[in-house]
Amino acid sequence: MPVRASFLRRALLNRTAILGAAVVILFAAGILLGSYTVTIPDFFRILTAHLTGGERIPGASFIVMESKLPRAVIGTMIGVAFGLSGGLFQTMLRNPLASPDVIGISYGASAAAVTAIVVFGATGAAVSGAALGGALGVAALIYGISRSGALRGGSGSRAGSGSAAGNRLILAGVGIASALGALVNFLLTRTDIRTAADALVWLNGSLNHASWDRAGVLAAALLVLVPAVAVLAGPLRIIELGDDTAAGLGIRVDRARLGVVLTAVSLAAVATAAAGPVAFVAFLAGPIARRFTGKASLPASALVGALIVLAADYFAANFAPLLLDGTALPVGVVTGALGAPFLLWLLVTANRKDA
């Protein structure tokens, strides 16, 4: 048995390493290839000159350092954030549908951001701040509704309380998401076409406005949140065994679950604030990582999230204009097109298992 466990760990590490290598390759492709290509030696010359204040290459230095590199950096970080957020929710609630896209977190960010744009004329950092506040506020509302349902449930069997709380949280999130979606549509119909166009660009999720300022804020947030995920990973694995078992092993289940929810929501919120609600990345990352590695893995979910965003953005920026007569797509349109059939496939396979 120990030999088998050791073999499984090595296989998981090897497959996670493959995902990491794929992220590096796509990251490099996003910077070096595309409509403007850069050789590897020139890239390092540009980077060195930028860091040391040396001589810059006209045109190339600006394209690499102010467009391609921050775009790739932010794409990687939001992919990691969405992937971890989806993995945390899906593992804790033991439900592949439990992701920020489905349970209303992204809609909270969207509704707050569109309100800021349409009603208050906000731009830039103010929109990102509104999105962050909206995501956190909706998460608190959803969690409060699910917890109030648990308290009204009385002192029934605790063994199923985790599953019941998870179902309540998902149902509350779906209901609130529907209401917020209606609010967004109402606001868009009540504003002028130019403001509505600006809001729609944000709603689709885009890396077109990537900058080093946004990258710095997102990196600072991840420096706090990723270690929090590492701390919560151990208790989360034990909670998967059931609330009674976890409590018997000394885990404070309610406190650990609250910590997971706060961390997962914060990851989704900061990613949405940086680039908009990039659809289905959090939803797709966990199941794809599980199928590739053979078990639930938060590091693999993070890497798959980064892979999805980098691949979708490369396609949107370089291949979509060739197919659509010069029209470049926001990255969220591509991830949404990937996520919808995957959701249908997941529902069909779940129904077959239940049958």
PDB file of C-alpha atoms in Angstrom, residues 13 15-24 26 76 79-81 83-84 285 289 297-310:
ATOM      1  CA  LEU A  13       3.734  15.498  -9.407  1.00  0.00           C
ATOM      2  CA  ARG A  15       1.476  15.461 -14.453  1.00  0.00           C
ATOM      3  CA  THR A  16       1.425  18.722 -12.510  1.00  0.00           C
ATOM      4  CA  ALA A  17       4.941  19.416 -13.812  1.00  0.00           C
ATOM      5  CA  ILE A  18       3.667  18.841 -17.366  1.00  0.00           C
ATOM      6  CA  LEU A  19       0.948  21.430 -16.757  1.00  0.00           C
ATOM      7  CA  GLY A  20       3.557  23.849 -15.415  1.00  0.00           C
ATOM      8  CA  ALA A  21       5.717  23.373 -18.524  1.00  0.00           C
ATOM      9  CA  ALA A  22       2.683  23.965 -20.746  1.00  0.00           C
ATOM     10  CA  VAL A  23       1.975  27.251 -18.920  1.00  0.00           C
ATOM     11  CA  VAL A  24       5.573  28.387 -19.499  1.00  0.00           C
ATOM     12  CA  LEU A  26       2.062  29.363 -23.699  1.00  0.00           C
ATOM     13  CA  THR A  76      -1.430  33.930 -15.965  1.00  0.00           C
ATOM     14  CA  GLY A  79      -6.016  32.081 -14.519  1.00  0.00           C
ATOM     15  CA  VAL A  80      -4.308  30.917 -11.328  1.00  0.00           C
ATOM     16  CA  ALA A  81      -6.765  32.886  -9.187  1.00  0.00           C
ATOM     17  CA  GLY A  83      -8.524  28.053 -11.042  1.00  0.00           C
ATOM     18  CA  LEU A  84      -7.845  28.042  -7.300  1.00  0.00           C
ATOM     19  CA  ALA A 285     -10.168  24.345 -14.337  1.00  0.00           C
ATOM     20  CA  ALA A 289      -7.290  19.117 -13.743  1.00  0.00           C
ATOM     21  CA  SER A 297      -5.478  18.905  -6.977  1.00  0.00           C
ATOM     22  CA  LEU A 298      -5.444  22.624  -6.216  1.00  0.00           C
ATOM     23  CA  PRO A 299      -2.009  23.252  -7.834  1.00  0.00           C
ATOM     24  CA  ALA A 300      -3.185  21.458 -10.979  1.00  0.00           C
ATOM     25  CA  SER A 301      -6.418  23.503 -10.971  1.00  0.00           C
ATOM     26  CA  ALA A 302      -4.374  26.717 -10.754  1.00  0.00           C
ATOM     27  CA  LEU A 303      -2.156  25.690 -13.669  1.00  0.00           C
ATOM     28  CA  VAL A 304      -5.111  24.578 -15.808  1.00  0.00           C
ATOM     29  CA  GLY A 305      -6.777  27.936 -15.117  1.00  0.00           C
ATOM     30  CA  ALA A 306      -3.653  29.733 -16.357  1.00  0.00           C
ATOM     31  CA  LEU A 307      -3.511  27.460 -19.412  1.00  0.00           C
ATOM     32  CA  ILE A 308      -7.138  28.190 -20.316  1.00  0.00           C
ATOM     33  CA  VAL A 309      -6.716  31.972 -20.086  1.00  0.00           C
ATOM     34  CA  LEU A 310      -3.382  32.067 -21.957  1.00  0.00           C
TER      35      LEU A 310
END
